[in-house]
Every structure is written in C-alpha cells, then in structure tokens.
XYZ file of C-alpha atoms in Angstrom:
685
model
C -6.046 -5.971 -8.358
C -6.924 -7.887 -11.333
C -10.507 -8.264 -12.451
C -11.762 -11.861 -12.524
C -13.832 -12.863 -15.590
C -17.561 -14.168 -14.929
C -16.851 -17.624 -16.026
C -13.448 -19.537 -15.284
C -11.205 -19.901 -18.182
C -9.729 -23.267 -17.183
C -10.963 -26.441 -15.232
C -9.566 -28.218 -12.130
C -7.260 -31.071 -13.295
C -7.447 -34.199 -11.359
C -3.965 -34.673 -9.438
C -4.180 -38.253 -9.521
C -4.097 -38.421 -13.227
C -0.364 -37.116 -12.989
C 0.599 -40.358 -11.337
C 3.648 -38.861 -9.417
C 6.231 -41.627 -8.358
C 9.117 -41.181 -5.969
C 11.254 -42.757 -8.414
C 10.944 -40.129 -10.949
C 13.872 -37.730 -11.817
C 13.576 -34.045 -10.802
C 12.939 -32.744 -14.382
C 10.110 -35.358 -14.804
C 8.685 -34.266 -11.578
C 8.774 -30.545 -12.405
C 7.352 -31.279 -15.941
C 4.298 -33.103 -14.619
C 3.452 -30.574 -11.829
C 3.793 -28.038 -14.509
C 0.922 -29.663 -16.451
C -1.415 -29.022 -13.424
C -0.700 -25.594 -12.873
C -1.281 -24.772 -16.691
C -4.613 -26.450 -16.689
C -5.724 -25.032 -13.401
C -4.627 -21.429 -13.337
C -5.784 -19.612 -16.519
C -6.532 -16.226 -15.144
C -4.366 -13.378 -13.434
C -4.720 -13.510 -9.580
C -2.612 -12.354 -6.830
C -1.139 -14.392 -3.989
C -3.990 -13.039 -1.595
C -6.668 -14.038 -4.128
C -5.434 -17.639 -4.372
C -5.885 -18.049 -0.391
C -9.527 -17.058 -0.724
C -12.289 -19.986 -1.090
C -12.994 -19.547 -4.776
C -9.502 -19.758 -5.755
C -8.239 -22.329 -3.070
C -11.009 -24.656 -4.654
C -8.635 -25.316 -7.601
C -5.438 -26.034 -5.627
C -6.988 -27.823 -2.608
C -7.020 -31.204 -4.492
C -3.518 -30.873 -5.661
C -2.451 -30.132 -1.874
C -4.488 -33.068 -0.685
C -3.051 -35.325 -3.100
C 0.542 -34.364 -2.397
C 0.074 -34.902 1.233
C -1.449 -38.395 0.822
C 0.316 -39.884 -1.891
C 3.829 -38.245 -2.168
C 6.720 -39.055 -0.274
C 9.783 -37.685 -2.207
C 11.502 -34.950 -0.461
C 12.144 -33.067 -3.776
C 8.729 -32.006 -4.208
C 8.845 -28.589 -2.512
C 12.117 -27.899 -4.558
C 10.133 -28.927 -7.823
C 7.428 -26.601 -6.848
C 9.610 -23.489 -6.272
C 11.894 -24.329 -9.408
C 8.643 -24.239 -11.391
C 7.763 -20.811 -9.716
C 11.003 -19.474 -11.237
C 10.205 -20.928 -14.783
C 6.710 -19.414 -14.693
C 8.219 -15.831 -13.685
C 10.585 -16.282 -16.682
C 7.553 -16.911 -19.096
C 5.708 -13.866 -17.921
C 5.868 -12.047 -21.136
C 5.084 -14.960 -23.174
C 1.575 -15.504 -22.139
C -1.135 -13.279 -21.223
C -0.459 -10.605 -18.678
C -0.216 -11.870 -15.230
C -1.011 -15.317 -16.027
C 2.190 -16.933 -15.557
C 2.793 -14.866 -12.648
C -0.298 -16.217 -11.193
C 0.884 -19.627 -11.760
C 4.126 -18.801 -10.064
C 2.206 -17.498 -7.032
C 0.199 -20.687 -7.239
C 3.348 -22.761 -7.007
C 4.416 -20.878 -3.817
C 0.864 -21.350 -2.325
C 0.990 -25.202 -2.808
C 4.618 -25.304 -1.467
C 3.656 -23.540 1.504
C 0.587 -25.238 2.085
C 2.440 -28.511 1.896
C 4.945 -27.581 4.357
C 2.515 -26.581 6.947
C 1.216 -30.195 6.649
C 4.541 -31.653 7.728
C 5.861 -32.668 11.067
C 8.852 -30.555 11.934
C 11.253 -33.463 11.293
C 9.525 -33.789 7.879
C 9.797 -30.131 7.168
C 13.325 -29.980 7.751
C 13.881 -32.984 5.309
C 11.817 -31.422 2.607
C 13.301 -27.775 3.023
C 16.859 -28.838 3.241
C 16.761 -31.529 0.597
C 19.504 -30.820 -2.149
C 18.463 -31.226 -5.756
C 20.894 -33.655 -7.357
C 21.150 -34.795 -10.860
C 19.968 -38.167 -12.200
C 22.298 -39.659 -9.309
C 20.860 -40.257 -5.776
C 21.321 -37.691 -3.263
C 23.320 -40.009 -1.047
C 25.786 -40.443 -3.816
C 26.317 -36.836 -4.043
C 26.865 -36.608 -0.131
C 29.340 -39.324 -0.423
C 31.472 -37.530 -3.006
C 34.496 -35.750 -1.717
C 34.170 -31.856 -0.905
C 36.240 -31.206 -4.108
C 34.019 -33.099 -6.213
C 31.060 -31.468 -4.700
C 32.543 -28.073 -5.218
C 33.532 -28.993 -8.983
C 30.012 -30.335 -9.701
C 28.429 -26.983 -8.308
C 30.943 -24.735 -10.229
C 30.071 -26.573 -13.437
C 26.571 -25.641 -12.950
C 27.268 -22.379 -12.163
C 27.622 -21.447 -15.869
C 23.923 -22.023 -16.381
C 21.663 -18.805 -16.586
C 19.432 -17.905 -13.832
C 16.193 -18.428 -15.465
C 16.885 -19.780 -18.940
C 14.876 -17.786 -21.607
C 13.717 -19.730 -24.706
C 13.379 -18.262 -28.261
C 10.144 -18.627 -30.361
C 11.349 -21.738 -31.995
C 12.055 -23.478 -28.670
C 9.534 -22.774 -25.949
C 9.583 -24.557 -22.694
C 7.646 -27.620 -22.017
C 6.901 -25.975 -18.456
C 4.082 -23.509 -18.204
C 2.684 -22.118 -21.411
C -0.752 -22.728 -22.943
C 0.717 -25.526 -25.416
C 2.416 -27.255 -22.565
C 0.670 -30.546 -23.348
C 2.209 -30.615 -26.983
C 5.169 -32.918 -27.725
C 6.799 -30.733 -30.459
C 8.730 -28.548 -27.991
C 12.484 -29.046 -28.324
C 13.330 -27.380 -24.974
C 15.741 -29.661 -22.942
C 14.770 -30.078 -19.227
C 18.365 -30.150 -17.915
C 19.025 -26.808 -19.652
C 16.746 -25.053 -17.023
C 16.700 -27.381 -14.126
C 20.650 -27.529 -14.036
C 20.739 -24.280 -12.319
C 19.146 -25.809 -9.241
C 21.562 -28.790 -8.684
C 23.335 -28.973 -5.533
C 20.599 -26.373 -4.185
C 18.188 -26.990 -1.345
C 14.678 -26.103 -1.391
C 15.199 -23.002 0.522
C 18.226 -21.707 -1.674
C 15.954 -22.526 -4.857
C 13.240 -20.098 -3.062
C 15.809 -17.467 -2.722
C 17.231 -17.850 -6.044
C 13.853 -17.495 -7.887
C 12.663 -14.740 -5.442
C 9.857 -16.735 -3.942
C 9.314 -14.097 -1.195
C 5.728 -14.985 -0.691
C 6.828 -18.697 0.374
C 9.976 -17.472 2.552
C 7.913 -15.250 4.505
C 5.541 -17.921 5.882
C 5.643 -18.732 9.314
C 6.338 -22.553 8.760
C 9.348 -21.678 6.688
C 10.772 -19.042 8.951
C 10.575 -21.361 11.786
C 13.199 -23.515 9.888
C 15.266 -20.601 8.862
C 15.294 -19.527 12.540
C 16.508 -22.855 13.581
C 19.295 -22.563 11.160
C 19.991 -19.120 12.339
C 20.203 -20.152 16.181
C 22.105 -23.567 15.374
C 19.051 -25.660 16.295
C 19.392 -27.164 12.808
C 22.791 -28.230 11.587
C 24.121 -29.426 8.268
C 27.119 -30.895 9.755
C 27.120 -32.859 13.074
C 30.566 -34.389 13.087
C 34.006 -33.125 12.334
C 35.605 -36.192 11.115
C 37.112 -38.027 8.108
C 33.895 -39.720 6.820
C 31.286 -36.995 7.985
C 28.384 -36.234 5.600
C 26.403 -33.180 4.909
C 22.634 -33.794 6.201
C 20.352 -31.484 7.766
C 19.231 -32.550 11.317
C 18.346 -31.050 14.672
C 21.136 -30.327 16.929
C 21.958 -32.821 19.630
C 24.294 -31.285 22.244
C 25.295 -34.732 23.507
C 26.539 -36.135 20.294
C 27.309 -33.074 18.162
C 31.028 -32.062 17.568
C 31.457 -28.757 19.365
C 33.403 -27.448 16.636
C 30.640 -27.823 14.149
C 29.121 -24.740 16.075
C 31.594 -22.706 13.979
C 29.029 -23.198 11.083
C 26.052 -21.484 13.111
C 25.203 -18.177 11.374
C 24.669 -16.362 14.326
C 28.018 -17.021 15.705
C 29.505 -16.237 12.221
C 28.042 -12.752 12.008
C 29.427 -12.105 15.577
C 32.976 -13.009 14.587
C 32.319 -11.180 11.132
C 31.713 -8.013 13.222
C 34.804 -8.531 15.359
C 36.931 -9.059 12.096
C 35.697 -5.857 10.702
C 36.180 -3.974 13.944
C 39.695 -5.127 13.803
C 39.950 -4.294 10.213
C 38.819 -0.820 11.059
C 41.457 -0.549 13.728
C 44.359 -1.330 11.317
C 43.065 1.035 8.742
C 43.219 3.827 11.167
C 46.563 2.750 12.507
C 48.093 2.824 8.932
C 46.744 6.124 8.008
C 47.617 7.728 11.066
C 51.266 6.474 10.668
C 51.454 6.961 6.824
C 54.905 5.796 6.517
C 56.288 6.920 3.350
C 59.727 5.253 2.866
C 59.051 1.835 4.715
C 56.178 -0.677 5.586
C 54.845 -0.764 9.121
C 54.010 -3.813 11.203
C 50.418 -2.541 11.379
C 50.440 -2.091 7.355
C 51.607 -5.833 7.167
C 48.793 -6.871 9.353
C 46.290 -4.715 7.073
C 47.425 -6.767 3.974
C 47.119 -10.171 5.887
C 43.619 -9.035 6.698
C 42.595 -7.790 3.371
C 44.057 -11.048 1.695
C 42.030 -13.174 4.199
C 38.861 -11.417 3.453
C 39.270 -11.639 -0.193
C 39.989 -15.473 0.115
C 36.973 -15.897 2.255
C 34.819 -13.982 -0.270
C 36.156 -16.446 -3.217
C 35.356 -19.212 -1.008
C 31.606 -17.955 -0.506
C 31.375 -17.359 -4.179
C 32.434 -20.909 -4.775
C 30.059 -22.293 -2.308
C 27.092 -20.309 -3.027
C 27.484 -19.983 -6.798
C 27.401 -16.603 -8.537
C 23.693 -16.129 -8.977
C 23.073 -16.750 -5.296
C 26.124 -14.848 -4.024
C 24.745 -11.898 -5.583
C 21.339 -12.212 -3.774
C 23.140 -10.675 -0.743
C 22.795 -7.124 -0.586
C 26.309 -6.974 0.804
C 27.937 -8.737 -1.896
C 28.899 -5.573 -3.782
C 30.544 -3.682 -0.840
C 32.613 -6.756 -0.021
C 33.808 -6.649 -3.489
C 34.602 -3.062 -3.567
C 36.646 -3.386 -0.223
C 38.802 -6.208 -1.708
C 39.317 -4.131 -4.999
C 40.149 -1.031 -3.164
C 42.547 -2.891 -0.814
C 44.416 -4.410 -3.559
C 44.659 -1.262 -5.469
C 46.123 0.232 -2.447
C 48.706 -2.751 -2.286
C 49.611 -2.474 -5.801
C 50.079 1.452 -5.852
C 52.156 1.127 -2.511
C 54.673 -1.676 -4.033
C 54.931 0.535 -7.387
C 55.787 3.733 -5.225
C 58.410 2.142 -2.838
C 59.764 0.402 -5.848
C 60.253 3.578 -7.949
C 60.674 5.769 -4.857
C 57.653 8.194 -5.892
C 56.161 10.296 -3.163
C 53.400 11.393 -5.725
C 52.453 7.317 -6.212
C 52.736 6.715 -2.462
C 50.362 9.746 -1.550
C 48.014 8.318 -4.270
C 48.106 4.978 -2.629
C 47.196 6.233 0.772
C 44.432 8.479 -0.842
C 42.902 5.122 -2.299
C 43.345 3.298 1.128
C 41.271 6.593 2.624
C 38.380 5.422 0.410
C 38.087 2.321 2.285
C 36.111 3.885 4.999
C 33.314 4.472 2.613
C 32.754 0.444 2.672
C 34.032 -0.523 6.092
C 31.706 1.429 8.096
C 28.291 0.349 6.403
C 30.212 -3.259 6.412
C 30.664 -3.159 10.167
C 26.886 -1.957 10.665
C 25.584 -4.834 8.609
C 24.610 -6.269 11.848
C 21.723 -3.895 11.904
C 20.196 -5.417 8.839
C 18.960 -8.304 10.904
C 16.768 -5.713 12.622
C 13.551 -5.509 10.808
C 13.424 -1.566 10.681
C 16.774 -1.441 9.221
C 16.481 -4.688 7.303
C 13.736 -2.932 5.313
C 15.518 0.270 4.715
C 18.389 -1.328 2.958
C 16.279 -2.845 0.135
C 14.593 0.207 -0.123
C 17.833 2.075 -0.674
C 19.003 -0.688 -3.185
C 15.810 -0.435 -5.369
C 15.955 3.343 -5.283
C 19.742 3.234 -6.504
C 18.596 0.794 -9.262
C 15.971 3.381 -10.435
C 18.199 6.190 -10.234
C 20.745 4.542 -12.503
C 18.234 3.795 -14.989
C 16.884 7.325 -14.714
C 20.513 8.715 -14.975
C 20.680 7.449 -18.752
C 17.972 10.088 -19.772
C 19.818 12.863 -17.920
C 23.231 11.966 -19.416
C 21.610 11.831 -23.063
C 19.866 15.491 -22.234
C 23.334 16.673 -20.407
C 25.317 15.820 -23.616
C 23.105 17.607 -26.088
C 23.235 20.862 -24.030
C 26.974 20.585 -23.354
C 27.754 20.121 -26.869
C 25.524 23.195 -27.851
C 26.878 25.426 -25.192
C 30.485 24.447 -25.609
C 30.179 25.462 -29.278
C 28.426 28.623 -28.606
C 30.843 29.628 -25.963
C 34.081 28.750 -28.154
C 37.132 30.949 -26.995
C 35.288 32.184 -23.623
C 34.757 28.672 -21.764
C 36.614 25.450 -22.231
C 34.900 22.280 -22.490
C 35.982 21.262 -18.767
C 34.478 24.725 -17.453
C 31.209 24.374 -19.284
C 30.715 21.069 -18.039
C 30.990 22.178 -14.518
C 28.708 25.012 -15.079
C 26.052 22.852 -16.418
C 26.515 20.236 -13.261
C 26.190 23.168 -10.906
C 23.152 24.354 -12.776
C 21.756 20.890 -12.607
C 22.097 20.578 -8.881
C 20.326 23.936 -8.188
C 22.874 26.781 -8.908
C 20.402 28.153 -11.763
C 21.407 31.715 -10.949
C 24.923 30.723 -12.032
C 23.567 29.628 -15.433
C 21.694 32.893 -16.097
C 24.900 34.892 -14.862
C 27.189 33.253 -17.593
C 24.473 32.785 -20.381
C 24.967 36.537 -22.046
C 28.665 35.343 -22.001
C 27.965 32.141 -23.895
C 25.922 33.859 -26.538
C 24.235 37.188 -26.306
C 21.279 36.141 -28.687
C 20.797 32.548 -27.816
C 22.658 31.927 -24.479
C 19.891 33.312 -22.087
C 16.944 31.386 -24.131
C 18.753 27.848 -24.008
C 20.025 28.332 -20.685
C 16.356 29.075 -19.515
C 15.377 25.948 -21.316
C 17.933 23.858 -19.721
C 17.121 24.998 -16.282
C 13.378 24.139 -16.817
C 14.028 20.707 -18.052
C 16.663 19.923 -15.310
C 15.480 21.871 -11.951
C 11.817 21.442 -12.706
C 10.884 18.549 -14.988
C 13.782 16.085 -14.300
C 14.205 16.518 -10.633
C 10.300 16.297 -10.039
C 10.248 13.113 -12.084
C 13.307 11.718 -10.383
C 11.762 12.479 -6.841
C 8.456 11.107 -7.811
C 10.020 8.012 -9.231
C 12.177 7.287 -6.150
C 9.104 8.078 -4.079
C 7.074 5.201 -5.906
C 10.057 2.612 -5.364
C 10.030 3.575 -1.619
C 6.238 3.038 -1.539
C 6.358 -0.112 -3.241
C 9.102 -1.681 -1.123
C 7.296 -0.363 2.402
C 4.300 -2.118 0.910
C 5.910 -5.404 1.266
C 8.523 -4.339 3.932
C 8.303 -7.720 5.827
C 8.870 -9.797 2.875
C 11.869 -7.891 1.933
C 13.321 -7.835 5.450
C 12.536 -11.773 5.609
C 13.900 -12.334 2.247
C 17.200 -10.708 3.170
C 17.516 -12.410 6.394
C 16.994 -15.848 4.807
C 19.533 -15.169 2.052
C 22.166 -14.370 4.860
C 21.213 -17.473 6.921
C 21.308 -19.715 3.920
C 24.426 -18.282 2.401
C 26.340 -18.679 5.853
C 25.230 -22.280 6.595
C 24.891 -24.373 3.475
C 28.464 -24.519 2.492
C 29.511 -28.088 1.084
C 32.887 -27.570 2.846
C 33.569 -29.625 6.081
C 36.295 -27.490 7.485
C 35.382 -23.716 7.324
C 38.229 -21.325 8.584
C 37.410 -17.910 9.675
C 39.325 -14.933 8.170
C 42.371 -14.141 8.649
C 43.098 -17.645 9.956
C 41.894 -19.001 6.622
C 45.216 -18.081 5.037
C 47.026 -20.705 6.994
C 45.578 -23.833 5.029
C 46.147 -21.937 1.787
C 49.879 -21.890 2.760
C 49.863 -25.699 3.093
C 47.548 -26.221 -0.159
C 50.599 -27.319 -2.342
C 50.957 -30.295 -0.010
C 48.002 -31.695 -1.674
C 49.871 -32.664 -4.625
C 51.842 -35.112 -2.564
C 49.100 -36.389 0.148
C 46.172 -38.416 -0.790
C 42.602 -36.721 -0.464
C 41.804 -38.475 2.982
C 45.078 -37.420 4.500
C 44.571 -33.767 3.332
C 41.198 -33.870 4.861
C 42.441 -35.072 8.027
C 45.154 -32.315 8.116
C 42.631 -29.517 7.605
C 40.569 -30.997 10.498
C 43.492 -31.083 12.953
C 44.408 -27.468 11.744
C 41.016 -26.200 12.341
C 40.919 -27.800 15.766
C 44.272 -26.024 16.618
C 43.554 -22.553 15.007
C 40.027 -22.307 16.174
C 39.999 -23.393 19.667
C 39.469 -20.011 21.127
C 36.399 -19.499 18.913
C 34.965 -22.720 20.129
C 35.696 -21.845 23.715
C 33.857 -18.600 23.324
C 30.805 -20.464 21.749
C 30.903 -22.845 24.461
C 30.983 -20.229 27.136
C 28.315 -18.351 25.703
C 25.827 -21.398 25.096
C 26.377 -22.786 28.640
C 25.839 -19.218 30.056
C 22.719 -18.866 28.022
C 21.494 -22.133 29.094
C 22.032 -21.461 32.745
C 20.312 -18.155 32.570
C 17.345 -20.029 30.964
C 16.962 -22.653 33.213
C 16.910 -19.918 36.166
C 14.018 -17.851 34.260
C 10.680 -18.734 33.870
C 10.885 -18.196 30.056
C 11.518 -21.139 27.455
C 13.234 -21.329 24.400
C 11.234 -20.080 21.331
C 12.744 -23.110 19.503
C 12.301 -25.953 21.917
C 9.849 -27.598 19.591
C 12.477 -27.967 16.958
C 15.379 -28.910 19.564
C 12.954 -31.919 20.697
C 10.163 -32.705 18.240
C 7.477 -34.201 19.714
C 5.741 -35.494 16.596
C 7.026 -38.874 15.102
C 9.210 -38.222 12.149
C 6.908 -40.098 9.780
C 3.665 -38.289 10.879
C 2.486 -35.190 9.149
C -0.284 -33.131 10.330
C -3.109 -31.553 8.267
C -2.491 -28.837 5.855
C -5.247 -26.566 6.937
C -7.241 -25.569 9.972
C -11.142 -25.772 10.570
C -13.068 -22.796 9.783
C -16.875 -22.181 10.953
C -17.466 -20.363 7.596
C -17.544 -23.153 4.967
C -17.682 -26.722 5.927
C -18.504 -27.990 2.668
C -16.080 -30.479 0.970
C -13.351 -29.263 -1.455
C -11.566 -32.739 -1.873
C -14.025 -35.566 -1.923
C -11.243 -37.960 -3.523
C -9.872 -38.250 -0.079
C -13.026 -38.020 1.714
C -11.700 -34.774 3.512
C -13.702 -31.781 4.398
C -11.557 -28.526 4.114
C -12.659 -24.989 4.837
C -12.116 -21.805 2.888
C -8.568 -21.656 4.261
C -8.040 -25.607 3.370
C -8.143 -27.178 6.880
C -8.744 -30.735 7.476
C -10.590 -31.329 10.577
C -10.720 -35.049 10.298
C -7.985 -37.584 10.339
C -6.433 -38.709 7.068
C -7.724 -42.091 5.534
C -6.148 -45.129 6.855
C -4.901 -45.995 3.284
C -2.216 -43.621 3.499
C -0.636 -45.694 6.550
C 1.667 -42.896 7.836
C -0.132 -39.595 7.997
C -1.778 -38.290 11.088
C -2.836 -34.782 11.967
C -1.717 -32.877 14.713
C -3.461 -29.685 16.166
C -2.782 -26.503 14.342
C -3.079 -23.643 16.778
C -0.724 -21.187 15.743
C -2.326 -18.072 13.802
C -1.136 -16.960 10.626
C -2.058 -14.640 7.695
C -5.032 -16.819 6.787
C -6.686 -15.928 10.014
C -6.236 -12.364 9.747
C -7.349 -12.343 6.198
C -10.769 -13.944 7.014
C -11.213 -11.810 10.057
C -11.187 -8.716 7.782
C -13.583 -10.455 5.427
C -15.791 -11.276 8.311
C -15.599 -7.753 9.717
C -16.519 -6.241 6.694
C -19.545 -8.757 6.298
C -20.676 -7.642 9.730
C -20.586 -4.212 8.953
C -22.706 -4.653 5.988
C -25.322 -6.847 7.797
C -25.458 -4.297 10.510
C -26.233 -1.656 8.136
C -28.746 -3.644 6.283
C -30.593 -4.457 9.595
C -30.569 -0.866 10.462
C -31.997 0.042 7.257
C -34.759 -2.542 7.654
C -35.770 -1.312 11.116
C -35.865 2.265 9.728
C -38.001 1.119 6.879
C -40.467 -0.628 9.213
C -40.750 2.239 11.561
C -41.509 4.443 8.614
C -44.294 1.965 7.612
C -45.745 1.887 11.157
C -45.865 5.851 11.290
C -47.600 6.001 8.032
C -50.253 3.506 8.830
C -50.974 4.983 12.249
C -51.368 8.417 10.702
C -54.318 7.837 8.764
C -56.393 6.221 11.648
C -55.825 9.250 13.824
C -56.971 11.557 10.972
C -60.381 9.613 10.394
C -61.091 9.536 14.017
C -60.586 13.200 14.286
C -62.778 14.011 11.383
C -65.737 11.592 12.386
C -65.858 12.598 16.011
C -67.928 16.045 15.552
C -70.432 14.438 13.386
C -71.620 11.860 15.781
C -72.271 14.425 18.372
C -76.170 15.149 18.825
C-alpha cells in the first residue's frame, strides 16, 4: 500500500476545458483525455484507493462531464487505450504514478459504463475503433479488405515504447509541451479494428473487465443474447445488438461462443479417438483409413488456428492461455506427417517408428486441450493462470541454474578426465540436482581424491539447499500473488476466450474439419467476383453445417420449453428485452447515507463517496435520465467494511468513556464515606 503525502501533488482539472467533441478523431480524443489524467493523478494510488471518497473527488467531475456532454461511442475504448499507454510509461515517471493513472482510466471507464443503459453499454463496449474513416465505412468494406486492414496493423508493437528523444504526448509530466515528436498513430494503430472489450483485454485492464456491468455484456455474448452478425446474407454487416429470435438467421448461432466451445470439445474427442486408432493399428508399410482421417483433422485444426490468428491478431491471439498448446498440437502433427512420408518413401522402419513415437507425444497436448472446458469453471480457471505464471518464473529462474550447472560441469569433467565422459558426468550432476546427493558423494573420490569431495559438497549445498529452497519460495510467491486476485484472473481468461470466439470479421465461419471444403474451392475466387464468391460461401455453409444448426435449434427450443415450465427466469432477460430506452442513461453512482455533500457542482449533482447521483440529470442534457440502481457491487462491500471498522472503534471509545466515568464516580464517593466515618465518634456526647 502506498503512503499518501499530506498535501496533494496535483489539482483537479476542469474537464469542460477539454471541450471533447463527437467529431474528434480517436487520436485527438485520447490525447485530450491524457491531459486531464496527468493533471489529476500525481501520486501513487491503488485501484481500491481510487474508489474511496478522497480520491474519487478528483475523478467525479470527469465522470459527470462524460455522462452529460459526450455522446461518442469511442470514449470507453479511448480510456482503455490510454490505460495501456500509461502502463507502458511506468518506468519513465515516479514509481507507481503512471500505474495509478492507468487505474484511474479503468475506474472512469467502469463508472461511465455503469451510467449507461443496457443498449448504450453494448454500443460503447462493442464499438470498433477505426482510423480516420468512419466506422460505417469499415463495416461496408468487404471481409477481405477488413482482414487486410487488421493484418496490416498487426505489425505494430503491443505497447510502443519511446526513447528519451521521443517521449509520448500521452501521460508524462511534460505532457502539455508541444516539442514532442511522438506520432499519435504509431501508438494507436494497434487498437484499430478492435472493440473496447478487446482493447481492455489487450492492455490487461483486469480491474475493468471484472466489474459486473462489463461482465454482464460479456456473459450476454457468451450465451448468444448479444450477437455481432444477425443476418447471413450477401450484404450483411457486423454490428453488436441484442439477439432477436424472430428476425435473426439461425445459422448465425454458429458464432455463439458457448456453442463453439461445445463443438470444439466434440472435435477434440473425435481427434483423440482417431489418435488412439492410428497408434493401435500402427501400420508400418501402408496408410490406413483412420490415418487419412487423422491427417484431415490435423489440417482442419491448423487452418482454423490460422484463421483465428488472422481475425484476432497476433497480440490478442497470444492472450489465450491455450494458444501455445494449439500450436504444439499442429507442430507435432505435421512433424509426424513429414516423418511418415519420408519413412514410406525411403522404406525405412526406423524413420517410421520415430514418426509414431512423435505422434505418441500428441497425447501430452490433446488431453489438456479436451479438458480446457474446465477452465470455464472458477476453480480450474484460477489454477491455470497460476500454472502459467509459475512456469514463467521457473523459466526465468532456470537461467541461474544453468549458469551454475555449466560451471560445475566443466570443473568436474576436467577433474574426471579418463574416468567419466562429459555425458556421464552431466547425468550424474542432474541426478544430484534432483535429490540424489548420495550418488554425488559416492563418485566424488573417483573424480578427484583431493578436490572431488569438497567441490561436490559445495554443489550439493548450492543445489539441494539454496537453489531448491529459493525456487520453492519463488513459486509460492507467484501462487499467492495470483490467488490474491483469483477472480480477476479467472474473469480475464474467460473474457479473452469469449471475445476471441465471437468478434471475427468473417461473415461465414466453418467449423473444423469442414473448414477445408471452402479451401478447396478457394482458387475459384480468381474467376468469380467478390459477391459471387461470398454467395457461394454462404450456400456452402448452409449445406455443410445444417446438422450443427439443427442441434442448436433443438437445444434452444428445449431449453426455452423447460424454462417456461419452471418458476425461474433467465438471468439475461434484461438484455434480451431491454426495458430502458436506447437513448437513456442512468446515474453512474448510487446514493450513500455517509457523505451527501456535492462533488460536482458544475452539473448541480450531489454525489456520495462512491459517486452516486440521487437526483435527475439537468434538463440541458436532453436525453439523460436516471434509472434505479439496485445491484450491489464492490463499492458497497468496501463501504460496509469501512463502516464496520468505524463502528468497532466507536464502540471501544464509548466503552472507555463509560469506564472512565465509573472510576471518577467511585473516586468522588469514597472521600465522603471516609469523612463521615471519621467525624461520627467526635459528635457523640
């Protein structure tokens, strides 16, 4: 926890001076917002500290201004992109200051989203950032043009780091200077064609993604209550909207993430069945039917992964924790294919045996991939990020181990010349490192009668005591750090999967291994027009995926039938049929009985310490109206904890005062009794 200075290091900047305009480009919007955060946040603060009353005073005017005066849908994406930039500049300012500014961006974006109606929240969170051209122009472009634009922008680095000669205009203490040579597009181009949720995942805005208002949208995308494609036609456009069962094309349900996950599990189950069949048959001199199907499955999976890489981009693709395993599955399968072809061509049993040995390694990746469904459960979804972070720390620590190991290996090899070879000595040291210290002491006299035992003792102490203990402590710290933010890590991984599965710019999406069929007809695109090719892909999708759509139809209708018979209602009914008008926004914050003083006098709004707006918005806004906010969130729990501590302190103070009063009364009454006892006998005659 950072300590706060007694005096504020910065002042609260009036957001109205920024004059945010809906006609601004995305780069200019980010630049102007950066001015306010740099002027407002000048001391290290955590995200929880920003939610308290003292820190919220600085950000409440901005939240109020954004709700009252801004109508552009790119505001959330701009705030999250700015968070990523502040994170990249963490080491170019005071410790923790730019990190605090990044937290402030997440905080403002979160509060802004909670002030939106459900319809507006969908529009803002699913708005795709585009270059200087309008968003509608991008949607009207052909899918190939959209993919080309995305691929061209993927060559940009995730977070552009600037040299000392070219500092960013966004978010340093000299932000208001005009001498910077930093180009806005160099930083912001990495976010083009991404929506606000994808930007949040790309910059690691885990605090923002875990909030209930944001997770409500992501859960709607997961269940299919929010769709990006409503029609499967020649002139269909990508636009996030609530699902309308009566007007939507049923084949668009193939893009729903939970159905994609179900089909993915079935695909890997069939993949595993073919894997077992091929290894059980192990035909040395010919190719079996099961082996041919296995090649088709591997090729279909590889082509599907390549398509996901194109759609999501390299940076966002790597955010998926299963991406590395998917790549290893493809690499292992193609190595098996190459060795199998070479072995059959050369009629070499050794190469063929090696090929099947390589295929046997596929089980190391297939079993975890099939069980990836468990990552959607909070418990397992938390353990997987823990293993990922612990693996990273282990790889870093391994460099120290390798340096020490090479030094001792060289020394022992030189001392044991003529007794042990380099290979034998390396295996001996590996066994000693993993606990067989007795083996090292047994061979130490054979290495060198004078120096062998002493050097081996030093090696055992360094490895079995110091290095192993340090490694265990390091991994324990990594586990503790992840478990402290377990919910954040789980929701972040869940959000990345949902976004990766649903935000593709392709109108037609084929499931593997059926996705190889349009690949066969791909050369015909050289002869046919773009519209003819698109129409052919739509027809081919309807023919090949009819069984999948039929299964989805049976599931959804059966689920609706069971729901209609039960007393429960769908947890997403509000987004399926929003009750608020699309042009209405509700208050950002909720009333609190603790602090009713005004925090945003410019709008005549009275906010509590968590930023609630008990009264209606001014009539000048014209289209903003509050809606009751009854859902509890982390703010309420934080306030309850603070109030509980204050009540305990007050109770202790009252008890202490009562005890002091009782003591004083006793002290006052005791002298009177003594005086009456001493004067009584003297008055007697």
